Amino acid sequence: MLIVATGGAGSGLAAWLTTSFAGVAAALWLSRLHTWRGRLRRLLPVAAAAVLTASVCIPTFSTQRHYPANLPFVVTQHWSLATGSRVAVYHYPPTVGVPQHPRPLVYLHGGPIRSISLLDHRFLQLLARQGYNVYAYEQAGGGRSDLLPMAQYTIDRLVHDFGAFADRLDQGPVDVLGFSSGAIVLARGLADPDTAAHVHRAVIAEPGPIDGPTARISGHQGQQSARDLAPAPPGPRSTYIPRYGVTFGLMRLGLLGFDNDLIRQAEGVNAFTAADLGSDTASAYCARDAHRIPVEDSTHNFSFNAAASLQIQQTIIDSPSIAPQLRLSSTPAMLMIAECSAQVRQWQTTILATDPAVQRTQYMPGVGHHMWNGLDDNNQRAAAVITAFLQNRPAPLPNYPTRADIPAFIENQR
């Protein structure tokens, strides 16, 4: 209770010292008429509790940010954007000898505020082998990008960073693939005329809620995912350590601010592991894949800024509707929806219903939220859908659901 009341002041020491002194004083008062042995019996439980709870105040991981090592297969560049963000950038040039697409393709990854997974890097390499000049960057605060002050993590900052990135790229309007929270950034960018001017064609893949009214919709999800069916992810969990379990738990419950004094941002990023995501990873796969979920990342590449991610999500919940602006969009767009998506369907169909420039929807059978996952031919199928739209070729799948199909599509998820 004191950690919550003090905001974790002094790495939790303010709450710990106060509680410990109060416990000692109470034990001494209650044993004031006892012998010294009686007083000792009263003090021992207090001492034991003080020792145990001290673990909440002792950092186990470095309090200085440790960035993932550079990847061996792609150069990590660092670009300083006009917004003040300094982001890690990855470039996959088109393979020589194949027809090249005339416009760069920018990838906006999910998370938010995490490293781009090795699975995603492999998918970007596949697109480059098909003639695309692919650029990707890790959002400020995630992966190898520099941290921001906690107050600066907002969904609007992510949109402005994308616009600044496209400005820095300086190759005219670009094609954009936005996945999950990256799809939210892309959708909100299409509602902003200045940002939308940077986008030639937009692929909105498995979006979450785009604004506060959408976030408050409680609806139906897709077909059964592997959540609660897959084995627990292997590896150590920081949430098993009292300091990090208490902090992340209180933040998720909304009892401790994201910019708290118990664990500063850098330490929290260093501590968080892939196993801490628990069933979240499994929820990105179909139930049929529960026992063959691929390893998405390595311990040397994985990085997740949980506090910044939660703050970004809160700014989405607190944001007003962008529907009036999105209804004015004229940027050609495609929506991708996974069969076993754990996302609320109305989060996805809201974009279809609101954005008049969504030209086609591709309902991807046999895959969960992470549609390009290296299993079977899933990467090739996702690439075929994306490249067909970017090249304005006929879609490999039916255009489904259309706007007229939305009521029946939602009803079929029951």
CSV table of N, CA and C in Angstrom, one decimal, residues 268-329:
chain,number,residue,atom,x,y,z
A,268,GLY,N,13.5,-1.6,-16.2
A,268,GLY,CA,12.4,-2.4,-16.6
A,268,GLY,C,12.6,-3.0,-18.0
A,269,VAL,N,13.2,-2.3,-18.9
A,269,VAL,CA,13.4,-2.9,-20.2
A,269,VAL,C,14.5,-4.0,-20.1
A,270,ASN,N,15.5,-3.7,-19.4
A,270,ASN,CA,16.5,-4.8,-19.2
A,270,ASN,C,16.0,-6.0,-18.6
A,271,ALA,N,15.0,-5.9,-17.7
A,271,ALA,CA,14.5,-7.0,-16.9
A,271,ALA,C,13.5,-7.9,-17.7
A,272,PHE,N,12.7,-7.3,-18.5
A,272,PHE,CA,11.6,-8.0,-19.2
A,272,PHE,C,12.1,-9.0,-20.2
A,273,THR,N,11.5,-10.2,-20.1
A,273,THR,CA,11.9,-11.3,-21.0
A,273,THR,C,10.8,-11.8,-21.9
A,274,ALA,N,11.1,-12.6,-22.9
A,274,ALA,CA,10.0,-13.1,-23.8
A,274,ALA,C,9.1,-14.0,-23.0
A,275,ALA,N,9.6,-14.7,-22.0
A,275,ALA,CA,8.7,-15.6,-21.2
A,275,ALA,C,7.7,-14.8,-20.4
A,276,ASP,N,8.0,-13.6,-20.1
A,276,ASP,CA,7.1,-12.7,-19.3
A,276,ASP,C,5.8,-12.4,-20.1
A,277,LEU,N,5.8,-12.6,-21.4
A,277,LEU,CA,4.7,-12.3,-22.2
A,277,LEU,C,3.6,-13.4,-22.1
A,278,GLY,N,4.1,-14.6,-21.5
A,278,GLY,CA,3.2,-15.7,-21.2
A,278,GLY,C,2.3,-16.1,-22.3
A,279,SER,N,1.0,-16.1,-22.1
A,279,SER,CA,0.1,-16.6,-23.1
A,279,SER,C,-0.2,-15.6,-24.2
A,280,ASP,N,0.4,-14.4,-24.1
A,280,ASP,CA,0.2,-13.4,-25.2
A,280,ASP,C,0.7,-13.9,-26.5
A,281,THR,N,1.9,-14.5,-26.5
A,281,THR,CA,2.5,-15.1,-27.7
A,281,THR,C,1.6,-16.2,-28.3
A,282,ALA,N,1.2,-17.1,-27.4
A,282,ALA,CA,0.3,-18.2,-27.9
A,282,ALA,C,-1.0,-17.7,-28.5
A,283,SER,N,-1.5,-16.6,-28.0
A,283,SER,CA,-2.7,-16.0,-28.6
A,283,SER,C,-2.6,-15.6,-30.0
A,284,ALA,N,-1.4,-15.5,-30.5
A,284,ALA,CA,-1.1,-15.0,-31.9
A,284,ALA,C,-1.1,-16.2,-32.9
A,285,TYR,N,-1.5,-17.4,-32.4
A,285,TYR,CA,-1.4,-18.6,-33.2
A,285,TYR,C,-2.8,-19.4,-33.1
A,286,CYS,N,-3.1,-20.1,-34.1
A,286,CYS,CA,-4.3,-20.9,-34.1
A,286,CYS,C,-4.2,-22.1,-33.1
A,287,ALA,N,-5.3,-22.5,-32.6
A,287,ALA,CA,-5.3,-23.6,-31.6
A,287,ALA,C,-4.6,-24.9,-32.2
A,288,ARG,N,-4.8,-25.1,-33.5
A,288,ARG,CA,-4.2,-26.3,-34.1
A,288,ARG,C,-2.6,-26.2,-34.1
A,289,ASP,N,-2.1,-25.0,-33.9
A,289,ASP,CA,-0.6,-24.8,-33.9
A,289,ASP,C,-0.1,-24.8,-32.4
A,290,ALA,N,-0.9,-25.1,-31.5
A,290,ALA,CA,-0.5,-24.9,-30.1
A,290,ALA,C,0.8,-25.6,-29.7
A,291,HIS,N,1.0,-26.7,-30.3
A,291,HIS,CA,2.2,-27.5,-29.9
A,291,HIS,C,3.3,-27.4,-30.9
A,292,ARG,N,3.2,-26.4,-31.8
A,292,ARG,CA,4.3,-26.2,-32.7
A,292,ARG,C,4.6,-24.7,-32.9
A,293,ILE,N,4.3,-23.9,-31.9
A,293,ILE,CA,4.5,-22.5,-32.0
A,293,ILE,C,6.0,-22.2,-32.2
A,294,PRO,N,6.4,-21.5,-33.2
A,294,PRO,CA,7.9,-21.3,-33.5
A,294,PRO,C,8.5,-20.3,-32.4
A,295,VAL,N,9.8,-20.4,-32.3
A,295,VAL,CA,10.5,-19.5,-31.5
A,295,VAL,C,10.5,-18.2,-32.3
A,296,GLU,N,9.9,-17.1,-31.8
A,296,GLU,CA,9.8,-15.9,-32.5
A,296,GLU,C,11.0,-15.1,-32.5
A,297,ASP,N,11.8,-15.3,-31.5
A,297,ASP,CA,12.9,-14.4,-31.3
A,297,ASP,C,14.0,-15.1,-30.5
A,298,SER,N,15.2,-14.4,-30.4
A,298,SER,CA,16.3,-14.9,-29.5
A,298,SER,C,16.4,-14.0,-28.3
A,299,THR,N,17.1,-14.5,-27.3
A,299,THR,CA,17.3,-13.7,-26.1
A,299,THR,C,18.2,-12.5,-26.4
A,300,HIS,N,19.0,-12.6,-27.4
A,300,HIS,CA,19.9,-11.6,-27.8
A,300,HIS,C,19.3,-10.4,-28.6
A,301,ASN,N,18.1,-10.7,-29.2
A,301,ASN,CA,17.4,-9.7,-29.9
A,301,ASN,C,16.1,-9.2,-29.2
A,302,PHE,N,15.5,-10.0,-28.4
A,302,PHE,CA,14.3,-9.6,-27.8
A,302,PHE,C,14.4,-8.4,-26.8
A,303,SER,N,13.5,-7.5,-26.9
A,303,SER,CA,13.5,-6.3,-26.1
A,303,SER,C,12.1,-5.8,-26.1
A,304,PHE,N,11.5,-5.5,-24.8
A,304,PHE,CA,10.2,-5.0,-24.7
A,304,PHE,C,10.1,-4.0,-23.6
A,305,ASN,N,9.6,-2.8,-23.9
A,305,ASN,CA,9.5,-1.8,-23.0
A,305,ASN,C,8.1,-1.8,-22.5
A,306,ALA,N,7.8,-2.6,-21.4
A,306,ALA,CA,6.5,-2.8,-20.9
A,306,ALA,C,5.8,-1.5,-20.5
A,307,ALA,N,6.5,-0.7,-19.7
A,307,ALA,CA,5.9,0.5,-19.2
A,307,ALA,C,5.5,1.5,-20.3
A,308,ALA,N,6.4,1.7,-21.3
A,308,ALA,CA,6.1,2.5,-22.4
A,308,ALA,C,4.9,2.0,-23.3
A,309,SER,N,4.9,0.6,-23.4
A,309,SER,CA,3.8,0.0,-24.2
A,309,SER,C,2.5,0.3,-23.5
A,310,LEU,N,2.4,0.1,-22.2
A,310,LEU,CA,1.2,0.3,-21.5
A,310,LEU,C,0.7,1.8,-21.6
A,311,GLN,N,1.7,2.7,-21.5
A,311,GLN,CA,1.4,4.1,-21.6
A,311,GLN,C,0.8,4.4,-23.0
A,312,ILE,N,1.4,3.8,-24.1
A,312,ILE,CA,0.9,4.1,-25.4
A,312,ILE,C,-0.5,3.6,-25.5
A,313,GLN,N,-0.8,2.4,-25.0
A,313,GLN,CA,-2.1,1.8,-25.0
A,313,GLN,C,-3.1,2.7,-24.2
A,314,GLN,N,-2.7,3.3,-23.1
A,314,GLN,CA,-3.6,4.2,-22.4
A,314,GLN,C,-3.9,5.5,-23.2
A,315,THR,N,-2.9,6.0,-23.9
A,315,THR,CA,-3.2,7.2,-24.7
A,315,THR,C,-4.2,6.9,-25.8
A,316,ILE,N,-4.2,5.7,-26.3
A,316,ILE,CA,-5.2,5.3,-27.3
A,316,ILE,C,-6.6,5.3,-26.7
A,317,ILE,N,-6.7,4.7,-25.5
A,317,ILE,CA,-7.9,4.6,-24.8
A,317,ILE,C,-8.5,6.0,-24.5
A,318,ASP,N,-7.6,6.9,-24.2
A,318,ASP,CA,-7.9,8.3,-23.8
A,318,ASP,C,-8.2,9.2,-25.0
A,319,SER,N,-7.9,8.7,-26.2
A,319,SER,CA,-8.0,9.6,-27.3
A,319,SER,C,-9.5,9.7,-27.9
A,320,PRO,N,-9.8,10.8,-28.4
A,320,PRO,CA,-11.2,10.9,-29.0
A,320,PRO,C,-11.3,10.2,-30.3
A,321,SER,N,-12.5,10.0,-30.8
A,321,SER,CA,-12.7,9.3,-32.1
A,321,SER,C,-12.0,10.0,-33.3
A,322,ILE,N,-11.3,9.2,-34.1
A,322,ILE,CA,-10.7,9.7,-35.3
A,322,ILE,C,-11.6,9.5,-36.5
A,323,ALA,N,-12.8,9.0,-36.3
A,323,ALA,CA,-13.7,8.6,-37.4
A,323,ALA,C,-13.9,9.8,-38.4
A,324,PRO,N,-14.2,11.0,-37.9
A,324,PRO,CA,-14.5,12.1,-38.8
A,324,PRO,C,-13.3,12.3,-39.8
A,325,GLN,N,-12.1,12.2,-39.3
A,325,GLN,CA,-10.9,12.4,-40.1
A,325,GLN,C,-10.7,11.3,-41.0
A,326,LEU,N,-10.9,10.0,-40.5
A,326,LEU,CA,-10.6,8.9,-41.3
A,326,LEU,C,-11.6,8.7,-42.5
A,327,ARG,N,-12.8,9.3,-42.3
A,327,ARG,CA,-13.8,9.2,-43.4
A,327,ARG,C,-13.3,10.1,-44.6
A,328,LEU,N,-12.4,11.0,-44.4
A,328,LEU,CA,-11.9,11.8,-45.5
A,328,LEU,C,-10.7,11.2,-46.2
A,329,SER,N,-10.2,10.0,-45.8
A,329,SER,CA,-9.0,9.5,-46.3
A,329,SER,C,-9.2,9.1,-47.8
